[in-house]
mmCIF file of N, CA and C in Angstrom:
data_model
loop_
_atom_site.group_PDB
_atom_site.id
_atom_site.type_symbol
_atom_site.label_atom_id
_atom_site.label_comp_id
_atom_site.label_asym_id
_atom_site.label_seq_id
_atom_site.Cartn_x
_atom_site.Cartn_y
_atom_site.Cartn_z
ATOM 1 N N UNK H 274 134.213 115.748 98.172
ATOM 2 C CA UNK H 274 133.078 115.843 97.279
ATOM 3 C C UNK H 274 132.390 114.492 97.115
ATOM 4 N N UNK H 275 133.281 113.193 96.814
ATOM 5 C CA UNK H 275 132.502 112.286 96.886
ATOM 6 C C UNK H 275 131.602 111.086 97.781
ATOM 7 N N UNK H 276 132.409 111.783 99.209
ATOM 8 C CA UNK H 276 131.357 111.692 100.470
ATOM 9 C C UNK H 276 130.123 112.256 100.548
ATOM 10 N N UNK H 277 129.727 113.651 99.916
ATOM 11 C CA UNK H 277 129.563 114.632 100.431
ATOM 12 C C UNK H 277 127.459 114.004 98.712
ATOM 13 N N UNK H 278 128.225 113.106 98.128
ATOM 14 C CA UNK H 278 127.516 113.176 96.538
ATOM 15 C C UNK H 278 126.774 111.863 97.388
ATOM 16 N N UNK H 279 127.952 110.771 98.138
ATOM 17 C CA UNK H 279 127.661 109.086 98.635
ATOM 18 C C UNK H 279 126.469 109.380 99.546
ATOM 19 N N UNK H 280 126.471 110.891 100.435
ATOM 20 C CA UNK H 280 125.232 111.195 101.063
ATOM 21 C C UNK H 280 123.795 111.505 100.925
ATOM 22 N N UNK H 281 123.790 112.286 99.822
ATOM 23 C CA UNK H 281 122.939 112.831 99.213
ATOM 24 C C UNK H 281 122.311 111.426 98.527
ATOM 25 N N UNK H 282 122.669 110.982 97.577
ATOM 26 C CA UNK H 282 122.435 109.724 96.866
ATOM 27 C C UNK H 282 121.883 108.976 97.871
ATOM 28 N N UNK H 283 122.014 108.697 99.538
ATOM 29 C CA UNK H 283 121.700 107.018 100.067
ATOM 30 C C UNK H 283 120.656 108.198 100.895
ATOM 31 N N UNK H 284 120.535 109.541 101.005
ATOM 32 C CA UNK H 284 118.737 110.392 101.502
ATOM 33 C C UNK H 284 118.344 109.675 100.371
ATOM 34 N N UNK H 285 118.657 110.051 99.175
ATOM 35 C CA UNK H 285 117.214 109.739 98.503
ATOM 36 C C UNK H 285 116.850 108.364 98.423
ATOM 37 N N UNK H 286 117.841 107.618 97.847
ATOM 38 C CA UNK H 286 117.626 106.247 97.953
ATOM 39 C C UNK H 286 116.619 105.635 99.191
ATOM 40 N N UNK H 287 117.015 106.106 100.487
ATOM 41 C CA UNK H 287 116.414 106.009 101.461
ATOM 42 C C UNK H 287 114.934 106.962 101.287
ATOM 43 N N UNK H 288 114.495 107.532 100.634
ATOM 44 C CA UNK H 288 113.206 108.173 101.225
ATOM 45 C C UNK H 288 112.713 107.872 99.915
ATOM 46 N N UNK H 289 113.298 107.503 99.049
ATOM 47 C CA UNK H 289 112.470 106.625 97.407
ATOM 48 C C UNK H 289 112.044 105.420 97.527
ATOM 49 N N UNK H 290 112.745 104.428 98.098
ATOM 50 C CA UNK H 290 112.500 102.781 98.372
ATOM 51 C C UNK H 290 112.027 102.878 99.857
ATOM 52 N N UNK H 291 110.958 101.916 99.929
ATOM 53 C CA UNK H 291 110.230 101.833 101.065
ATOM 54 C C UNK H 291 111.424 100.646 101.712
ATOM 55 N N UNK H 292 111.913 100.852 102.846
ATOM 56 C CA UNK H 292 112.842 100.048 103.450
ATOM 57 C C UNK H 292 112.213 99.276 104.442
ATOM 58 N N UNK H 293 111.461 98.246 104.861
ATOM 59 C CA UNK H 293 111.244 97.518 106.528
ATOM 60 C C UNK H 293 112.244 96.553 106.567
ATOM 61 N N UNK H 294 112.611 96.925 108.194
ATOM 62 C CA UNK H 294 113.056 95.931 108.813
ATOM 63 C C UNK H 294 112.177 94.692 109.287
ATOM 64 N N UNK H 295 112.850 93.310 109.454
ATOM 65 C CA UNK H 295 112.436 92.499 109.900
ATOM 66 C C UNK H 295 112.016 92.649 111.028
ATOM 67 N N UNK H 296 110.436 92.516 111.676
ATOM 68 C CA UNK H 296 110.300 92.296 113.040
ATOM 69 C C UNK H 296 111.713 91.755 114.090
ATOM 70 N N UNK H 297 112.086 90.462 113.955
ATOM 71 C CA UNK H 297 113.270 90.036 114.451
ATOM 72 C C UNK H 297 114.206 90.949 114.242
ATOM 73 N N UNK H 298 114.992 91.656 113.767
ATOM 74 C CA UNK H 298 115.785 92.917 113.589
ATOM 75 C C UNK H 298 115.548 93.817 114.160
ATOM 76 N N UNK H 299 114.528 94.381 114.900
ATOM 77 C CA UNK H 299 114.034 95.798 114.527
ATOM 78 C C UNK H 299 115.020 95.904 116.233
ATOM 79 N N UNK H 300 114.524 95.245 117.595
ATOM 80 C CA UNK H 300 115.522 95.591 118.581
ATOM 81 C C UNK H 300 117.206 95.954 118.548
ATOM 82 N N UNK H 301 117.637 95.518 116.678
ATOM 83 C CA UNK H 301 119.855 95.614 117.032
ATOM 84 C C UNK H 301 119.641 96.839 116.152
ATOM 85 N N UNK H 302 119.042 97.273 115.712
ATOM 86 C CA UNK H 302 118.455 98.604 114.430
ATOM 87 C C UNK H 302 118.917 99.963 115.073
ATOM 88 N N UNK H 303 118.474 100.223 116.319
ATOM 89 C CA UNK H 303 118.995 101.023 116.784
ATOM 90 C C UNK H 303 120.719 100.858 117.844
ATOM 91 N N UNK H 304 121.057 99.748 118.079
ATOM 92 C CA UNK H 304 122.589 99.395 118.671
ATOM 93 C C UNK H 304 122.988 99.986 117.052
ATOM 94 N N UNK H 305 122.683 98.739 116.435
ATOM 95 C CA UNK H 305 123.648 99.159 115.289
ATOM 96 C C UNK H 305 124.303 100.394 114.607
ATOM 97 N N UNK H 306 122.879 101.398 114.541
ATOM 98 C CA UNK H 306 123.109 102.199 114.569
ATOM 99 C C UNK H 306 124.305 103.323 115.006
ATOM 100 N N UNK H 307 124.190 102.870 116.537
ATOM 101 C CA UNK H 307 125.019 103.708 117.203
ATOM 102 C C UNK H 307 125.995 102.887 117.427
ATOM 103 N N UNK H 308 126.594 102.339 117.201
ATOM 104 C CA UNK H 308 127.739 101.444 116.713
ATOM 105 C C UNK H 308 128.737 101.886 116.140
ATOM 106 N N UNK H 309 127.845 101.951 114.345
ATOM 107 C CA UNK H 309 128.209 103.000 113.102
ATOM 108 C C UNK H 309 128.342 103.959 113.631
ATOM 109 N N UNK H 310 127.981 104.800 114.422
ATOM 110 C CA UNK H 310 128.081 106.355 114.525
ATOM 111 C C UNK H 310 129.067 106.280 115.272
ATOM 112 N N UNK H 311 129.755 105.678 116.462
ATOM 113 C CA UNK H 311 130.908 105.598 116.971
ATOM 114 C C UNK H 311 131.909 105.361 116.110
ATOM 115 N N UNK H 312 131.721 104.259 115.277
ATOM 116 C CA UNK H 312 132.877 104.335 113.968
ATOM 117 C C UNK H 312 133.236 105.579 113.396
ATOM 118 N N UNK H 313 132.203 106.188 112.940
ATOM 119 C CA UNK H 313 132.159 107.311 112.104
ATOM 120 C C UNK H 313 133.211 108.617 112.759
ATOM 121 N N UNK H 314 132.648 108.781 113.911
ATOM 122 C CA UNK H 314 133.246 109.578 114.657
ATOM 123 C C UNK H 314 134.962 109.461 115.188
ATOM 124 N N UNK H 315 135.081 107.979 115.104
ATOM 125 C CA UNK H 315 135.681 107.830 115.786
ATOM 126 C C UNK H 315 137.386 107.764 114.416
ATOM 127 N N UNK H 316 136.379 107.717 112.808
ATOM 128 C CA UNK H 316 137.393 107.858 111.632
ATOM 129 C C UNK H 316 137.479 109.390 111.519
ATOM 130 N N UNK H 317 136.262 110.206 111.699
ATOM 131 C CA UNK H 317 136.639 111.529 111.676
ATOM 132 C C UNK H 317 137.687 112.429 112.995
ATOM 133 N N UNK H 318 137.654 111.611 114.191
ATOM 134 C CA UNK H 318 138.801 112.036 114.726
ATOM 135 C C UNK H 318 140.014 111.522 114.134
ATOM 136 N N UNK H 319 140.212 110.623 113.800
ATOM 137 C CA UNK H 319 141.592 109.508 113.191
ATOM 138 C C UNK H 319 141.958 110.518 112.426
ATOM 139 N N UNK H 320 141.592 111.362 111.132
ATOM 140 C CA UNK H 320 141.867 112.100 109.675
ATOM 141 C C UNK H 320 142.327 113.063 110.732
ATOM 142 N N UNK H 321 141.810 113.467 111.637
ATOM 143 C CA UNK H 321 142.358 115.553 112.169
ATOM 144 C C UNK H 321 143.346 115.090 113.031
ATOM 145 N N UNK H 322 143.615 113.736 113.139
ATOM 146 C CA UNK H 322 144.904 113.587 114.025
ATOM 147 C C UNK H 322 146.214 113.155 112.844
ATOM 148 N N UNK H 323 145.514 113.181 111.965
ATOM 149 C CA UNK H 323 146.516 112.700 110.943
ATOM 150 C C UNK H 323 147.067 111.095 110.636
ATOM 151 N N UNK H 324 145.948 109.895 111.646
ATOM 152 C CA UNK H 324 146.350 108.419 111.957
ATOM 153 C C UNK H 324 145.406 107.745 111.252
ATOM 154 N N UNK H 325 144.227 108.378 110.272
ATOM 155 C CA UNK H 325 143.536 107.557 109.867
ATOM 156 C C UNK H 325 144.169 106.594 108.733
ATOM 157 N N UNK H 326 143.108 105.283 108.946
ATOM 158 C CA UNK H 326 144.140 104.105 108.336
ATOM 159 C C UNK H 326 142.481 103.581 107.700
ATOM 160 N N UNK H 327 142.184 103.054 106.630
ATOM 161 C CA UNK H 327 141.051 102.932 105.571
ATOM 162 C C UNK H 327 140.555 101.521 106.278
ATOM 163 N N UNK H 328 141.684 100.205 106.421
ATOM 164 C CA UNK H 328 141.556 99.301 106.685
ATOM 165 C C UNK H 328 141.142 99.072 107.802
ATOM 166 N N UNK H 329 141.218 99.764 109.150
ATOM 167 C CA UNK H 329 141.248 99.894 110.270
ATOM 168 C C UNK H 329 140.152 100.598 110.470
ATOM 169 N N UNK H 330 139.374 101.453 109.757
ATOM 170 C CA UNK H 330 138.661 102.051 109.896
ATOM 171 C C UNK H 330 137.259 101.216 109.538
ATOM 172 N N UNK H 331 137.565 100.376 108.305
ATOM 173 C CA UNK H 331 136.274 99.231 107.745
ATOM 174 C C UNK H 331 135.894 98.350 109.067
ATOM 175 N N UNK H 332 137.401 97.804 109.956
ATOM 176 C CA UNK H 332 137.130 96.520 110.718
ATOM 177 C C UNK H 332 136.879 97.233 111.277
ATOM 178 N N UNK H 333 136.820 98.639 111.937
ATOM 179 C CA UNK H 333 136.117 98.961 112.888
ATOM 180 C C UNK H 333 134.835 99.355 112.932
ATOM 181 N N UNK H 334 134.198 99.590 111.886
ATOM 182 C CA UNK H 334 133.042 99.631 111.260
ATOM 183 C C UNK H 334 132.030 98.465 111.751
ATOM 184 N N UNK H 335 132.426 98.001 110.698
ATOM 185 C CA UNK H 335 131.329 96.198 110.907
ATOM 186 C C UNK H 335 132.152 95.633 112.047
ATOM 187 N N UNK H 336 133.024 95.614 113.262
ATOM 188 C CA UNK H 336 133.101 94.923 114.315
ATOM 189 C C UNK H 336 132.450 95.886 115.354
ATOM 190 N N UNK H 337 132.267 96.933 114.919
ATOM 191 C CA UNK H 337 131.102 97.721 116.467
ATOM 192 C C UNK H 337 130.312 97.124 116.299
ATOM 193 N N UNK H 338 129.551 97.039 115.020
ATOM 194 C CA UNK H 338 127.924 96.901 114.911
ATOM 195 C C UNK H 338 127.658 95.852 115.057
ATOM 196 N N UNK H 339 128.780 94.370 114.611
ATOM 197 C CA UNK H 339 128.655 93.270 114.878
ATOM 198 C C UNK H 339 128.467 92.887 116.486
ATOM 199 N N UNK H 340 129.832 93.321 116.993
ATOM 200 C CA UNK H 340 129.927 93.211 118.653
ATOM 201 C C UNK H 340 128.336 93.726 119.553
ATOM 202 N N UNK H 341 128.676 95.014 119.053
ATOM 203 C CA UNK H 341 127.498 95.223 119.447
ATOM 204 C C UNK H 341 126.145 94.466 119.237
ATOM 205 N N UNK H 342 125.393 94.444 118.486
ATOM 206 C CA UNK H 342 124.516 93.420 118.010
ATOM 207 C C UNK H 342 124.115 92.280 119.133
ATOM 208 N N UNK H 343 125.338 91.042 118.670
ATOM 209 C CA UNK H 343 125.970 90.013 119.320
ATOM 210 C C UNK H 343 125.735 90.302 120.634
ATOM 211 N N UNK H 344 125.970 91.388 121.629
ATOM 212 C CA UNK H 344 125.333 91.476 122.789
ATOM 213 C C UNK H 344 124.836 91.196 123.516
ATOM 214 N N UNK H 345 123.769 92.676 122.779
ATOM 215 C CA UNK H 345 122.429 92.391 122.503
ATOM 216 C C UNK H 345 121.726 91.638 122.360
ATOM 217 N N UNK H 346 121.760 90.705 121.079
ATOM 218 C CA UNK H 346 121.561 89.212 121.143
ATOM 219 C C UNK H 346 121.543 88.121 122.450
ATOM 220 N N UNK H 347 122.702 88.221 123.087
ATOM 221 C CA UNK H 347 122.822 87.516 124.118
ATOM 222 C C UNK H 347 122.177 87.840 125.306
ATOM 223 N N UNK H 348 122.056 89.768 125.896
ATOM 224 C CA UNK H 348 121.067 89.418 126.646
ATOM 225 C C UNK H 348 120.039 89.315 126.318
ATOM 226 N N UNK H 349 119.310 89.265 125.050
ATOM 227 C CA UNK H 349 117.937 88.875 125.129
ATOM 228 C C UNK H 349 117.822 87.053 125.015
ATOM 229 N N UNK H 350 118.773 86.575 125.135
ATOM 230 C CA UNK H 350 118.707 85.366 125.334
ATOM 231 C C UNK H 350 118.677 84.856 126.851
ATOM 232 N N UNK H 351 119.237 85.694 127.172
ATOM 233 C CA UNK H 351 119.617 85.283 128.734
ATOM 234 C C UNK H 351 118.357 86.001 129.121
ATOM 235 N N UNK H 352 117.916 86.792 128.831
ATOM 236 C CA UNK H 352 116.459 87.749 129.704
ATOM 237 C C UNK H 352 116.685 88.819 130.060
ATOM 238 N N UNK H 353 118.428 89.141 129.884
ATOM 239 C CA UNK H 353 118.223 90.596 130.723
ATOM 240 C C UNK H 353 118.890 91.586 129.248
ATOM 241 N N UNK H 354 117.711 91.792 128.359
ATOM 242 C CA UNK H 354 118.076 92.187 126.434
ATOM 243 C C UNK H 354 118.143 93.950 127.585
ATOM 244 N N UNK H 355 117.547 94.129 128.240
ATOM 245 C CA UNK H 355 117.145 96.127 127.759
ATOM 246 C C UNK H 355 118.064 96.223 128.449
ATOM 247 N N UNK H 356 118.881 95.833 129.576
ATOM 248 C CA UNK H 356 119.735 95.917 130.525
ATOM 249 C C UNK H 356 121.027 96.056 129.773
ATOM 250 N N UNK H 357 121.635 95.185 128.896
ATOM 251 C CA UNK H 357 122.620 94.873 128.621
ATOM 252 C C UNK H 357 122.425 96.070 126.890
ATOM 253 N N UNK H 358 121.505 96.808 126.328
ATOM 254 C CA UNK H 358 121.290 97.287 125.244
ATOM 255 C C UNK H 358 121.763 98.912 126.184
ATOM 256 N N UNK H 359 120.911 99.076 127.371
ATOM 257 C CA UNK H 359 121.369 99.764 127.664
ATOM 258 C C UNK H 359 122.961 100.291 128.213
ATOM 259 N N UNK H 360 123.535 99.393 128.687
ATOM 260 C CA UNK H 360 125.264 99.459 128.452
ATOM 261 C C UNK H 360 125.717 99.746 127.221
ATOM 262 N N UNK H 361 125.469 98.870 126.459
ATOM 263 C CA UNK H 361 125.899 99.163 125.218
ATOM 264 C C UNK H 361 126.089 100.508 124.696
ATOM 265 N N UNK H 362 124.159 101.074 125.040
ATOM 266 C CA UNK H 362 124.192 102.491 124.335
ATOM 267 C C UNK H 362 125.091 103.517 125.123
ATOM 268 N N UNK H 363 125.179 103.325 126.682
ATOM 269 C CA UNK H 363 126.164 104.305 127.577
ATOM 270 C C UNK H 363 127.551 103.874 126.987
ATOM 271 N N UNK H 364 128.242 102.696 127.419
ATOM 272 C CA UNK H 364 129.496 102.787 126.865
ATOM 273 C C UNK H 364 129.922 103.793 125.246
ATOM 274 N N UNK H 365 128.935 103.180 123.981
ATOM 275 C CA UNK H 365 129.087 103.849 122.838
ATOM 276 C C UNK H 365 128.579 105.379 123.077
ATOM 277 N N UNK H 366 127.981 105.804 124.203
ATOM 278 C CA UNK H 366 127.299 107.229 124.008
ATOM 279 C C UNK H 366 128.877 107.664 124.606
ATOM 280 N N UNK H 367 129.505 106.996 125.582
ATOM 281 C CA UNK H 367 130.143 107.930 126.084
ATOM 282 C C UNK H 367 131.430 108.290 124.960
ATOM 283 N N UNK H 368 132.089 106.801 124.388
ATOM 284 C CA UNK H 368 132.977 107.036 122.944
ATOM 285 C C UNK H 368 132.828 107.957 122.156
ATOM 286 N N UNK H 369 131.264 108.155 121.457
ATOM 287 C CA UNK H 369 131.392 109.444 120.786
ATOM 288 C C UNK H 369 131.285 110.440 121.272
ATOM 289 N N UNK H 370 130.786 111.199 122.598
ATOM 290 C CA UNK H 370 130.930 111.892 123.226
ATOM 291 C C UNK H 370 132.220 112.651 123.246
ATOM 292 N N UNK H 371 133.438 111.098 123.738
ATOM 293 C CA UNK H 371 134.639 111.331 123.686
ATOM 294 C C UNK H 371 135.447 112.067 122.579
ATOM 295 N N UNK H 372 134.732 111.326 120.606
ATOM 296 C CA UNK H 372 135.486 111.587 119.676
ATOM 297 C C UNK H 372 135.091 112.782 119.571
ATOM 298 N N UNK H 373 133.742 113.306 120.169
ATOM 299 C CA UNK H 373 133.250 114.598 119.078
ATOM 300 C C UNK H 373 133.982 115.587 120.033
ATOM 301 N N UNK H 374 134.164 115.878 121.616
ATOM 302 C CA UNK H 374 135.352 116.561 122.067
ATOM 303 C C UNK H 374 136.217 116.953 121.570
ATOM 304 N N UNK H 375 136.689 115.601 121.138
ATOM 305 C CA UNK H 375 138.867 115.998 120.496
ATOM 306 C C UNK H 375 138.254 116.743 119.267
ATOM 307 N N UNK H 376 137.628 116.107 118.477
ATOM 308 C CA UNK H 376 137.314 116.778 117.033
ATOM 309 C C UNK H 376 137.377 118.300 117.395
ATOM 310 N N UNK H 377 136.153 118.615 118.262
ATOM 311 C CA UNK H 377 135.987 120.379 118.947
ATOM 312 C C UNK H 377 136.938 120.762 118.581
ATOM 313 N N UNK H 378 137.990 120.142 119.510
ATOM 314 C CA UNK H 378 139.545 121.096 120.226
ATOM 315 C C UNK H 378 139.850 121.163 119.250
ATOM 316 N N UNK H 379 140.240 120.110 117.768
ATOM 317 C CA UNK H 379 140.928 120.529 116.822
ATOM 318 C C UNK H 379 140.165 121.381 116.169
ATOM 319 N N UNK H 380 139.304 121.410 115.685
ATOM 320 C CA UNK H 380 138.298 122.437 115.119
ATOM 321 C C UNK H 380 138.595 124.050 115.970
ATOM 322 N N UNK H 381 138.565 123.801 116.794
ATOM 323 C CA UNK H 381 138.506 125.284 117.453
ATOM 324 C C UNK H 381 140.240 125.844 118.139
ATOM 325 N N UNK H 382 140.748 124.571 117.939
ATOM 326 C CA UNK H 382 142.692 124.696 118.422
ATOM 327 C C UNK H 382 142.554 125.192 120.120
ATOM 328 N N UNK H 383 141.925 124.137 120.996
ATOM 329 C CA UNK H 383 141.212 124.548 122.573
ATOM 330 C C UNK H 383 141.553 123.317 123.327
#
């Protein structure tokens, strides 16, 4: 329930306060993104396996989005930013790909 209240609350928050990103930001906005969503996925498989751990789940949180980021960052320093954003997004597309599978099987016992 109080996931379910933490959601509802950060829609509205989000569609009440006008939010911009920094120009400089706006290229890790979407890594980051999908970063978090690999986390996410990757704590909601942890709970149906019965291994989720709170602590483990935070550092894995802010070290995707960081790592990720950080990258990013670097190839656009070096010159090759869309090249190396794009790895990023395949490697993390394929992770959650991976978590939302197992989740299935347990969901459906397959």
């Amino acid at each position: 329930m109080i996931p379910l209240a933490g959601l509802v609350i950060g829609i509205l928050a989000g569609l009440y306060f006008d939010v911009t990103v920094p120009l400089e930001l706006q290229p890790y906005l979407p890594i980051a993104i999908v970063a978090a969503l690999d986390a996410v996925f990757g704590g909601i498989r942890a709970v149906m396996e019965g291994i989720f751990n709170d602590k483990v789940f935070v550092v894995s949180f802010i070290a995707n989005v960081l790592i990720a980021a950080f990258i990013v960052f670097l190839g656009d320093q070096l010159g090759v930013g869309s090249q190396l954003s794009t790895a990023v997004i395949v490697v993390l597309g394929i992770r959650i790909f991976t978590n939302v599978a197992t989740i299935r099987r347990h969901i459906f016992h397959a």
